PDB file of C-alpha atoms in Angstrom:
ATOM      1  CA  VAL A   1     119.678 103.323  93.278  1.00  0.00           C
ATOM      2  CA  GLU A   2     120.378 106.896  94.234  1.00  0.00           C
ATOM      3  CA  ALA A   3     117.534 109.213  95.145  1.00  0.00           C
ATOM      4  CA  GLY A   4     116.409 110.685  91.858  1.00  0.00           C
ATOM      5  CA  GLY A   5     118.194 108.266  89.557  1.00  0.00           C
ATOM      6  CA  LEU A   6     119.997 105.008  88.839  1.00  0.00           C
ATOM      7  CA  ASP A   7     123.647 104.171  89.398  1.00  0.00           C
ATOM      8  CA  TRP A   8     123.987 102.066  86.235  1.00  0.00           C
ATOM      9  CA  THR A   9     121.760 101.989  83.197  1.00  0.00           C
ATOM     10  CA  SER A  10     121.924 102.106  79.426  1.00  0.00           C
ATOM     11  CA  GLY A  11     119.571 103.773  77.036  1.00  0.00           C
ATOM     12  CA  PHE A  12     118.979 106.648  74.690  1.00  0.00           C
ATOM     13  CA  ILE A  13     118.743 110.000  76.494  1.00  0.00           C
ATOM     14  CA  PRO A  14     117.884 112.968  74.260  1.00  0.00           C
ATOM     15  CA  ASN A  15     120.332 115.852  74.597  1.00  0.00           C
ATOM     16  CA  ILE A  16     122.316 113.739  77.051  1.00  0.00           C
ATOM     17  CA  LYS A  17     124.969 116.352  77.788  1.00  0.00           C
ATOM     18  CA  LYS A  18     122.381 118.761  79.169  1.00  0.00           C
ATOM     19  CA  THR A  19     119.764 116.412  80.569  1.00  0.00           C
ATOM     20  CA  TYR A  20     122.165 113.948  82.199  1.00  0.00           C
ATOM     21  CA  LEU A  21     125.869 114.831  82.275  1.00  0.00           C
ATOM     22  CA  ALA A  22     125.282 118.376  83.449  1.00  0.00           C
ATOM     23  CA  LYS A  23     123.238 117.228  86.444  1.00  0.00           C
ATOM     24  CA  LYS A  24     126.161 115.975  88.539  1.00  0.00           C
ATOM     25  CA  SER A  25     129.894 116.185  88.036  1.00  0.00           C
ATOM     26  CA  LYS A  26     130.418 112.448  88.471  1.00  0.00           C
ATOM     27  CA  PHE A  27     127.687 111.313  86.104  1.00  0.00           C
ATOM     28  CA  VAL A  28     129.553 109.589  83.268  1.00  0.00           C
ATOM     29  CA  VAL A  29     128.713 108.080  79.898  1.00  0.00           C
ATOM     30  CA  LYS A  30     130.761 105.235  78.499  1.00  0.00           C
ATOM     31  CA  GLY A  31     130.362 104.484  74.824  1.00  0.00           C
ATOM     32  CA  ALA A  32     130.815 100.801  74.053  1.00  0.00           C
ATOM     33  CA  LEU A  33     130.941  99.762  70.406  1.00  0.00           C
ATOM     34  CA  LEU A  34     128.820  96.643  70.428  1.00  0.00           C
ATOM     35  CA  ALA A  35     126.881  96.767  67.168  1.00  0.00           C
ATOM     36  CA  THR A  36     126.271  98.601  63.907  1.00  0.00           C
ATOM     37  CA  THR A  37     123.045 100.338  62.924  1.00  0.00           C
ATOM     38  CA  PHE A  38     121.873  99.323  59.459  1.00  0.00           C
ATOM     39  CA  LEU A  39     119.171  99.975  56.978  1.00  0.00           C
ATOM     40  CA  VAL A  40     118.415  96.323  56.290  1.00  0.00           C
ATOM     41  CA  PRO A  41     117.105  95.846  52.730  1.00  0.00           C
ATOM     42  CA  ASN A  42     114.943  93.020  51.511  1.00  0.00           C
ATOM     43  CA  MET A  43     117.370  91.213  49.202  1.00  0.00           C
ATOM     44  CA  ALA A  44     114.855  88.671  47.906  1.00  0.00           C
ATOM     45  CA  THR A  45     112.163  90.856  46.380  1.00  0.00           C
ATOM     46  CA  GLY A  46     111.322  94.435  45.449  1.00  0.00           C
ATOM     47  CA  PRO A  47     113.318  97.545  44.495  1.00  0.00           C
ATOM     48  CA  THR A  48     115.752  97.108  47.381  1.00  0.00           C
ATOM     49  CA  THR A  49     117.306  94.149  45.550  1.00  0.00           C
ATOM     50  CA  LYS A  50     118.813  96.658  43.075  1.00  0.00           C
ATOM     51  CA  LEU A  51     122.347  97.679  43.984  1.00  0.00           C
ATOM     52  CA  ALA A  52     121.807 101.179  42.602  1.00  0.00           C
ATOM     53  CA  VAL A  53     118.967 101.808  45.074  1.00  0.00           C
ATOM     54  CA  ARG A  54     121.144 100.802  48.002  1.00  0.00           C
ATOM     55  CA  GLN A  55     124.101 102.795  46.679  1.00  0.00           C
ATOM     56  CA  ALA A  56     121.949 105.910  46.200  1.00  0.00           C
ATOM     57  CA  ILE A  57     120.607 105.791  49.736  1.00  0.00           C
ATOM     58  CA  SER A  58     124.068 105.263  51.163  1.00  0.00           C
ATOM     59  CA  ALA A  59     125.412 108.179  49.141  1.00  0.00           C
ATOM     60  CA  ALA A  60     122.674 110.610  50.196  1.00  0.00           C
ATOM     61  CA  VAL A  61     122.561 110.078  53.979  1.00  0.00           C
ATOM     62  CA  ASN A  62     124.588 112.392  56.215  1.00  0.00           C
ATOM     63  CA  ARG A  63     125.613 109.983  58.946  1.00  0.00           C
ATOM     64  CA  THR A  64     127.714 112.519  60.844  1.00  0.00           C
ATOM     65  CA  TYR A  65     124.854 115.017  61.001  1.00  0.00           C
ATOM     66  CA  ILE A  66     122.509 112.350  62.359  1.00  0.00           C
ATOM     67  CA  SER A  67     125.082 111.295  64.956  1.00  0.00           C
ATOM     68  CA  ASN A  68     125.648 114.845  66.120  1.00  0.00           C
ATOM     69  CA  THR A  69     121.968 115.814  66.043  1.00  0.00           C
ATOM     70  CA  VAL A  70     120.371 112.731  67.566  1.00  0.00           C
ATOM     71  CA  TYR A  71     123.186 111.072  69.515  1.00  0.00           C
ATOM     72  CA  ASN A  72     125.378 113.967  70.633  1.00  0.00           C
ATOM     73  CA  GLY A  73     128.192 112.480  68.542  1.00  0.00           C
ATOM     74  CA  TYR A  74     128.136 109.119  70.362  1.00  0.00           C
ATOM     75  CA  ALA A  75     127.306 107.217  67.151  1.00  0.00           C
ATOM     76  CA  PRO A  76     129.985 108.029  64.551  1.00  0.00           C
ATOM     77  CA  ALA A  77     129.658 106.852  60.963  1.00  0.00           C
ATOM     78  CA  THR A  78     130.798 103.298  60.381  1.00  0.00           C
ATOM     79  CA  ASN A  79     132.896 102.049  57.455  1.00  0.00           C
ATOM     80  CA  PRO A  80     131.980 100.543  54.046  1.00  0.00           C
ATOM     81  CA  GLU A  81     132.719  97.001  55.227  1.00  0.00           C
ATOM     82  CA  ALA A  82     130.561  97.572  58.349  1.00  0.00           C
ATOM     83  CA  LEU A  83     133.278  96.090  60.537  1.00  0.00           C
ATOM     84  CA  THR A  84     133.079  97.062  64.197  1.00  0.00           C
ATOM     85  CA  THR A  85     136.449  98.553  65.002  1.00  0.00           C
ATOM     86  CA  PRO A  86     138.668  98.549  67.011  1.00  0.00           C
ATOM     87  CA  ASN A  87     136.983  95.318  68.217  1.00  0.00           C
ATOM     88  CA  PHE A  88     137.689  93.436  65.001  1.00  0.00           C
ATOM     89  CA  ASN A  89     140.870  95.176  63.864  1.00  0.00           C
ATOM     90  CA  PRO A  90     142.818  91.874  63.803  1.00  0.00           C
ATOM     91  CA  VAL A  91     140.751  90.706  60.805  1.00  0.00           C
ATOM     92  CA  LEU A  92     140.473  94.058  58.988  1.00  0.00           C
ATOM     93  CA  ASP A  93     141.831  94.077  55.438  1.00  0.00           C
ATOM     94  CA  PRO A  94     144.770  96.558  55.558  1.00  0.00           C
ATOM     95  CA  THR A  95     143.651  98.008  52.220  1.00  0.00           C
ATOM     96  CA  LEU A  96     140.358  99.029  53.862  1.00  0.00           C
ATOM     97  CA  ALA A  97     141.890 100.481  57.023  1.00  0.00           C
ATOM     98  CA  SER A  98     141.154 104.057  55.962  1.00  0.00           C
ATOM     99  CA  ALA A  99     138.071 103.346  53.845  1.00  0.00           C
ATOM    100  CA  SER A 100     135.220 105.805  54.288  1.00  0.00           C
ATOM    101  CA  LEU A 101     131.583 105.981  53.286  1.00  0.00           C
ATOM    102  CA  GLY A 102     132.279 109.472  51.988  1.00  0.00           C
ATOM    103  CA  SER A 103     130.492 112.777  52.236  1.00  0.00           C
ATOM    104  CA  PRO A 104     126.741 112.919  51.584  1.00  0.00           C
ATOM    105  CA  ASP A 105     125.886 113.914  48.020  1.00  0.00           C
ATOM    106  CA  ALA A 106     122.228 113.973  46.947  1.00  0.00           C
ATOM    107  CA  ALA A 107     123.102 114.858  43.346  1.00  0.00           C
ATOM    108  CA  LYS A 108     125.420 111.854  43.136  1.00  0.00           C
ATOM    109  CA  ALA A 109     122.713 109.665  44.643  1.00  0.00           C
ATOM    110  CA  LYS A 110     120.133 110.781  42.065  1.00  0.00           C
ATOM    111  CA  SER A 111     122.659 110.241  39.283  1.00  0.00           C
ATOM    112  CA  ILE A 112     123.186 106.656  40.442  1.00  0.00           C
ATOM    113  CA  LEU A 113     119.450 106.010  40.106  1.00  0.00           C
ATOM    114  CA  THR A 114     119.215 107.739  36.718  1.00  0.00           C
ATOM    115  CA  LYS A 115     122.142 105.795  35.252  1.00  0.00           C
ATOM    116  CA  ALA A 116     120.547 102.557  36.452  1.00  0.00           C
ATOM    117  CA  GLY A 117     117.282 103.465  34.703  1.00  0.00           C
ATOM    118  CA  ILE A 118     115.342 103.737  37.961  1.00  0.00           C
ATOM    119  CA  ALA A 119     112.474 106.203  37.737  1.00  0.00           C
ATOM    120  CA  THR A 120     112.098 108.866  40.395  1.00  0.00           C
ATOM    121  CA  PRO A 121     110.509 109.693  42.689  1.00  0.00           C
ATOM    122  CA  LEU A 122     110.983 106.236  44.145  1.00  0.00           C
ATOM    123  CA  ASN A 123     108.777 105.340  47.107  1.00  0.00           C
ATOM    124  CA  LEU A 124     110.382 103.116  49.744  1.00  0.00           C
ATOM    125  CA  THR A 125     109.065 102.036  53.140  1.00  0.00           C
ATOM    126  CA  VAL A 126     111.178 101.448  56.231  1.00  0.00           C
ATOM    127  CA  LYS A 127     109.837  99.711  59.326  1.00  0.00           C
ATOM    128  CA  MET A 128     110.860 100.559  62.871  1.00  0.00           C
ATOM    129  CA  VAL A 129     109.622  99.911  66.388  1.00  0.00           C
ATOM    130  CA  ALA A 130     107.089 102.462  67.563  1.00  0.00           C
ATOM    131  CA  GLY A 131     108.414 104.311  70.588  1.00  0.00           C
ATOM    132  CA  TYR A 132     112.071 104.150  69.554  1.00  0.00           C
ATOM    133  CA  THR A 133     112.322 107.918  69.524  1.00  0.00           C
ATOM    134  CA  ASP A 134     115.932 108.030  68.369  1.00  0.00           C
ATOM    135  CA  TYR A 135     115.157 105.819  65.353  1.00  0.00           C
ATOM    136  CA  LEU A 136     112.210 108.037  64.497  1.00  0.00           C
ATOM    137  CA  SER A 137     114.454 111.108  64.598  1.00  0.00           C
ATOM    138  CA  ASP A 138     117.044 109.300  62.466  1.00  0.00           C
ATOM    139  CA  LEU A 139     114.489 108.403  59.830  1.00  0.00           C
ATOM    140  CA  GLN A 140     112.865 111.826  59.771  1.00  0.00           C
ATOM    141  CA  ILE A 141     116.269 113.326  58.983  1.00  0.00           C
ATOM    142  CA  MET A 142     116.838 110.683  56.307  1.00  0.00           C
ATOM    143  CA  GLN A 143     113.485 111.556  54.749  1.00  0.00           C
ATOM    144  CA  GLN A 144     114.656 115.107  54.160  1.00  0.00           C
ATOM    145  CA  GLU A 145     118.089 114.032  52.924  1.00  0.00           C
ATOM    146  CA  LEU A 146     116.698 111.496  50.449  1.00  0.00           C
ATOM    147  CA  LYS A 147     114.093 113.766  48.845  1.00  0.00           C
ATOM    148  CA  PRO A 148     116.620 115.670  46.686  1.00  0.00           C
ATOM    149  CA  ALA A 149     117.956 112.291  45.551  1.00  0.00           C
ATOM    150  CA  GLY A 150     114.511 111.356  44.233  1.00  0.00           C
ATOM    151  CA  ILE A 151     113.556 108.969  47.032  1.00  0.00           C
ATOM    152  CA  ASN A 152     110.440 109.251  49.177  1.00  0.00           C
ATOM    153  CA  LEU A 153     111.066 107.396  52.417  1.00  0.00           C
ATOM    154  CA  ILE A 154     107.895 106.283  54.180  1.00  0.00           C
ATOM    155  CA  ILE A 155     108.218 105.479  57.887  1.00  0.00           C
ATOM    156  CA  ASP A 156     106.125 102.582  59.157  1.00  0.00           C
ATOM    157  CA  GLN A 157     106.080 102.419  62.970  1.00  0.00           C
ATOM    158  CA  GLU A 158     105.005  99.095  64.427  1.00  0.00           C
ATOM    159  CA  ALA A 159     104.501  97.535  67.820  1.00  0.00           C
ATOM    160  CA  TYR A 160     107.579  95.566  68.850  1.00  0.00           C
ATOM    161  CA  THR A 161     105.936  92.176  68.375  1.00  0.00           C
ATOM    162  CA  SER A 162     104.748  93.110  64.880  1.00  0.00           C
ATOM    163  CA  PHE A 163     108.185  94.428  63.967  1.00  0.00           C
ATOM    164  CA  ILE A 164     109.887  91.217  65.090  1.00  0.00           C
ATOM    165  CA  SER A 165     107.362  89.129  63.163  1.00  0.00           C
ATOM    166  CA  ASP A 166     107.883  91.161  59.983  1.00  0.00           C
ATOM    167  CA  GLN A 167     111.663  91.075  60.454  1.00  0.00           C
ATOM    168  CA  ASP A 168     111.726  87.300  60.955  1.00  0.00           C
ATOM    169  CA  ASN A 169     109.387  86.594  58.026  1.00  0.00           C
ATOM    170  CA  GLY A 170     111.025  89.024  55.584  1.00  0.00           C
ATOM    171  CA  ASN A 171     107.916  91.192  55.378  1.00  0.00           C
ATOM    172  CA  PHE A 172     109.588  94.547  54.709  1.00  0.00           C
ATOM    173  CA  GLN A 173     111.401  96.689  52.177  1.00  0.00           C
ATOM    174  CA  PHE A 174     113.752  98.167  54.747  1.00  0.00           C
ATOM    175  CA  LEU A 175     114.252  97.821  58.478  1.00  0.00           C
ATOM    176  CA  LEU A 176     116.213 100.179  60.698  1.00  0.00           C
ATOM    177  CA  ASP A 177     117.951  98.047  63.286  1.00  0.00           C
ATOM    178  CA  SER A 178     121.179  97.580  65.216  1.00  0.00           C
ATOM    179  CA  LEU A 179     122.899  94.245  64.646  1.00  0.00           C
ATOM    180  CA  GLY A 180     126.005  92.598  66.005  1.00  0.00           C
ATOM    181  CA  TYR A 181     126.384  92.308  69.772  1.00  0.00           C
ATOM    182  CA  THR A 182     129.071  89.639  69.532  1.00  0.00           C
ATOM    183  CA  PRO A 183     132.793  89.606  70.372  1.00  0.00           C
ATOM    184  CA  ASP A 184     133.510  87.302  67.426  1.00  0.00           C
ATOM    185  CA  PRO A 185     133.918  88.680  63.855  1.00  0.00           C
ATOM    186  CA  TRP A 186     132.924  85.356  62.267  1.00  0.00           C
ATOM    187  CA  SER A 187     129.671  85.310  64.248  1.00  0.00           C
ATOM    188  CA  TYR A 188     129.100  88.944  63.265  1.00  0.00           C
ATOM    189  CA  TYR A 189     129.310  88.353  59.524  1.00  0.00           C
ATOM    190  CA  TYR A 190     127.656  84.941  59.779  1.00  0.00           C
ATOM    191  CA  THR A 191     124.472  86.348  61.299  1.00  0.00           C
ATOM    192  CA  LEU A 192     124.440  89.217  58.802  1.00  0.00           C
ATOM    193  CA  LEU A 193     125.162  87.348  55.589  1.00  0.00           C
ATOM    194  CA  ASP A 194     125.079  83.558  55.617  1.00  0.00           C
ATOM    195  CA  SER A 195     122.285  82.300  53.365  1.00  0.00           C
ATOM    196  CA  THR A 196     122.097  78.916  55.090  1.00  0.00           C
ATOM    197  CA  ILE A 197     120.344  80.535  58.050  1.00  0.00           C
ATOM    198  CA  ALA A 198     117.821  82.445  55.938  1.00  0.00           C
ATOM    199  CA  PRO A 199     114.623  80.562  55.038  1.00  0.00           C
ATOM    200  CA  PRO A 200     112.307  81.697  52.212  1.00  0.00           C
ATOM    201  CA  ILE A 201     110.230  84.839  52.602  1.00  0.00           C
ATOM    202  CA  GLY A 202     107.232  84.102  54.791  1.00  0.00           C
ATOM    203  CA  THR A 203     109.065  81.549  56.912  1.00  0.00           C
ATOM    204  CA  ALA A 204     110.298  82.820  60.253  1.00  0.00           C
ATOM    205  CA  ASP A 205     114.037  83.434  60.567  1.00  0.00           C
ATOM    206  CA  THR A 206     115.157  83.997  64.139  1.00  0.00           C
ATOM    207  CA  VAL A 207     118.914  83.661  63.633  1.00  0.00           C
ATOM    208  CA  GLY A 208     119.924  86.440  61.266  1.00  0.00           C
ATOM    209  CA  ASN A 209     120.296  87.474  57.624  1.00  0.00           C
ATOM    210  CA  PHE A 210     116.796  88.880  57.796  1.00  0.00           C
ATOM    211  CA  GLY A 211     117.150  90.412  54.326  1.00  0.00           C
ATOM    212  CA  ARG A 212     117.692  86.947  52.765  1.00  0.00           C
ATOM    213  CA  TYR A 213     121.015  87.837  51.127  1.00  0.00           C
ATOM    214  CA  LYS A 214     122.429  85.006  49.008  1.00  0.00           C
ATOM    215  CA  ASN A 215     126.026  84.808  47.872  1.00  0.00           C
ATOM    216  CA  PRO A 216     127.597  81.339  47.546  1.00  0.00           C
ATOM    217  CA  GLN A 217     131.084  82.835  47.683  1.00  0.00           C
ATOM    218  CA  VAL A 218     130.356  84.510  51.026  1.00  0.00           C
ATOM    219  CA  ASP A 219     128.820  81.292  52.364  1.00  0.00           C
ATOM    220  CA  SER A 220     131.964  79.392  51.345  1.00  0.00           C
ATOM    221  CA  LEU A 221     134.266  81.984  52.916  1.00  0.00           C
ATOM    222  CA  LEU A 222     132.322  81.877  56.180  1.00  0.00           C
ATOM    223  CA  ALA A 223     132.547  78.087  56.180  1.00  0.00           C
ATOM    224  CA  THR A 224     136.303  78.344  55.672  1.00  0.00           C
ATOM    225  CA  ILE A 225     136.665  80.731  58.610  1.00  0.00           C
ATOM    226  CA  GLY A 226     134.461  78.598  60.839  1.00  0.00           C
ATOM    227  CA  GLY A 227     136.366  75.458  59.974  1.00  0.00           C
ATOM    228  CA  THR A 228     139.764  76.515  61.273  1.00  0.00           C
ATOM    229  CA  THR A 229     141.502  78.491  63.996  1.00  0.00           C
ATOM    230  CA  ASP A 230     144.442  79.302  61.725  1.00  0.00           C
ATOM    231  CA  ALA A 231     144.572  83.082  61.305  1.00  0.00           C
ATOM    232  CA  SER A 232     146.647  82.703  58.125  1.00  0.00           C
ATOM    233  CA  VAL A 233     143.624  80.959  56.573  1.00  0.00           C
ATOM    234  CA  GLN A 234     140.889  82.974  58.283  1.00  0.00           C
ATOM    235  CA  ASN A 235     142.178  86.470  57.606  1.00  0.00           C
ATOM    236  CA  PRO A 236     142.305  86.282  53.781  1.00  0.00           C
ATOM    237  CA  ALA A 237     138.724  84.979  53.880  1.00  0.00           C
ATOM    238  CA  PHE A 238     137.684  87.868  56.104  1.00  0.00           C
ATOM    239  CA  TYR A 239     139.345  90.308  53.706  1.00  0.00           C
ATOM    240  CA  LYS A 240     137.327  88.926  50.771  1.00  0.00           C
ATOM    241  CA  ILE A 241     134.067  89.174  52.720  1.00  0.00           C
ATOM    242  CA  GLU A 242     134.833  92.751  53.697  1.00  0.00           C
ATOM    243  CA  ASN A 243     135.476  93.760  50.093  1.00  0.00           C
ATOM    244  CA  ILE A 244     132.342  91.993  48.869  1.00  0.00           C
ATOM    245  CA  PHE A 245     130.327  93.789  51.541  1.00  0.00           C
ATOM    246  CA  ALA A 246     131.773  97.190  50.613  1.00  0.00           C
ATOM    247  CA  GLN A 247     131.036  96.645  46.918  1.00  0.00           C
ATOM    248  CA  ASN A 248     127.602  95.021  47.149  1.00  0.00           C
ATOM    249  CA  LEU A 249     125.990  96.649  50.201  1.00  0.00           C
ATOM    250  CA  PRO A 250     123.923  93.631  51.265  1.00  0.00           C
ATOM    251  CA  LEU A 251     123.012  95.888  54.176  1.00  0.00           C
ATOM    252  CA  ILE A 252     123.471  99.646  54.234  1.00  0.00           C
ATOM    253  CA  PRO A 253     125.810 100.454  57.138  1.00  0.00           C
ATOM    254  CA  MET A 254     124.944 103.660  58.941  1.00  0.00           C
ATOM    255  CA  TRP A 255     126.767 104.314  62.185  1.00  0.00           C
ATOM    256  CA  GLU A 256     128.285 102.652  65.196  1.00  0.00           C
ATOM    257  CA  SER A 257     125.221 101.792  67.183  1.00  0.00           C
ATOM    258  CA  GLN A 258     124.797 104.273  70.027  1.00  0.00           C
ATOM    259  CA  ASN A 259     125.384 102.338  73.176  1.00  0.00           C
ATOM    260  CA  GLU A 260     125.383 105.054  75.783  1.00  0.00           C
ATOM    261  CA  ILE A 261     126.048 103.392  79.109  1.00  0.00           C
ATOM    262  CA  GLU A 262     125.317 105.719  82.021  1.00  0.00           C
ATOM    263  CA  PHE A 263     127.012 105.407  85.404  1.00  0.00           C
ATOM    264  CA  ASN A 264     126.769 107.471  88.554  1.00  0.00           C
ATOM    265  CA  GLY A 265     130.414 107.852  89.482  1.00  0.00           C
ATOM    266  CA  ASN A 266     129.436 109.132  92.904  1.00  0.00           C
ATOM    267  CA  PHE A 267     128.601 105.568  93.858  1.00  0.00           C
ATOM    268  CA  VAL A 268     129.976 103.189  91.201  1.00  0.00           C
ATOM    269  CA  GLY A 269     133.634 102.372  90.591  1.00  0.00           C
ATOM    270  CA  ASN A 270     135.635  99.999  88.377  1.00  0.00           C
ATOM    271  CA  ILE A 271     133.492 100.918  85.389  1.00  0.00           C
ATOM    272  CA  PRO A 272     134.402  99.144  82.121  1.00  0.00           C
ATOM    273  CA  THR A 273     136.321 101.454  79.816  1.00  0.00           C
ATOM    274  CA  VAL A 274     138.010 101.271  76.426  1.00  0.00           C
ATOM    275  CA  SER A 275     141.318 100.681  78.196  1.00  0.00           C
ATOM    276  CA  ASN A 276     139.729  98.120  80.549  1.00  0.00           C
ATOM    277  CA  PRO A 277     136.965  96.474  78.470  1.00  0.00           C
ATOM    278  CA  TYR A 278     136.334  93.549  80.770  1.00  0.00           C
ATOM    279  CA  GLY A 279     132.699  93.261  79.679  1.00  0.00           C
ATOM    280  CA  ALA A 280     129.967  94.807  77.550  1.00  0.00           C
ATOM    281  CA  PRO A 281     128.375  97.265  79.981  1.00  0.00           C
ATOM    282  CA  ALA A 282     124.924  97.524  78.423  1.00  0.00           C
ATOM    283  CA  VAL A 283     122.400  96.220  80.945  1.00  0.00           C
ATOM    284  CA  TYR A 284     120.515  94.228  78.300  1.00  0.00           C
ATOM    285  CA  ILE A 285     123.435  91.957  77.333  1.00  0.00           C
ATOM    286  CA  GLN A 286     123.831  88.543  78.907  1.00  0.00           C
ATOM    287  CA  PRO A 287     125.992  87.205  80.491  1.00  0.00           C
ATOM    288  CA  ASP A 288     128.020  90.433  80.682  1.00  0.00           C
ATOM    289  CA  ILE A 289     125.593  92.148  83.038  1.00  0.00           C
ATOM    290  CA  GLY A 290     126.325  89.577  85.744  1.00  0.00           C
ATOM    291  CA  TRP A 291     130.062  89.578  85.007  1.00  0.00           C
ATOM    292  CA  ILE A 292     130.211  93.356  85.413  1.00  0.00           C
ATOM    293  CA  ALA A 293     127.873  93.526  88.408  1.00  0.00           C
ATOM    294  CA  ALA A 294     130.206  91.185  90.280  1.00  0.00           C
ATOM    295  CA  ARG A 295     133.158  93.482  89.571  1.00  0.00           C
ATOM    296  CA  LEU A 296     131.750  96.959  90.117  1.00  0.00           C
ATOM    297  CA  THR A 297     132.943  98.588  93.320  1.00  0.00           C
ATOM    298  CA  LEU A 298     131.809 101.392  95.531  1.00  0.00           C
ATOM    299  CA  ALA A 299     133.289 104.644  94.328  1.00  0.00           C
ATOM    300  CA  THR A 300     135.793 106.457  96.475  1.00  0.00           C
ATOM    301  CA  LYS A 301     134.166 109.521  97.923  1.00  0.00           C
TER     302      LYS A 301
END
């Protein structure tokens, strides 16, 4: 620990360029793509089960504006298949390599609802953890962006324990959360989508697929991937999952989860980088924190 600060930490810092990077020339921020931020819909009950509702929300939100406004650009918009890249590029369907979520369009979003026969204004509630100031800022921006589309977004802030309970039991319309944190693309999609890990609403789910998405084809494809190490078998299955995700929006992908990792370069050397990603540098990820701590060095003065 340096007087007045830490040598290695990770967390959201508002206006980080001014309040952190400008303080000392060797303060550095390393972005590490570890997860994706989603609006997680309840896929078992309520209006969020309707594809048009999910499509309208996705069409109306300005992900780039939120990234630039809240995260200083450290959380760029993700892709329609919600695949963390470049981490998982080896399993990316080449036909989706340049796929984009598109520019925000509130008129298009409202048209999607109208064509689906969904009356507006539509009231929807999203739960988040109280005290997560970046999530609150994200959602307040979304509120304004969704109004012209005919959607009233109600923000429900909960204590962390209540949020986790509601998440696990499926007691929500939407959650705002970051999911992933795995180096394996099968594990990533498995915890997002596999229905075999999702119990009925009201029964705690602590593994994943909190929205209770059910698609037998996706379950079968995940089983195929998990049952072999042959890339010639795995990759076509991944491609099908990615296309199903992009078309059906079982979760609404938002942006690459901001994982601002702050280092004091005056004291710390051998920091993980994109070119030398020897571990996930966020201090809340095990076992990487120990792996990295053993390999950090004293910086050259």
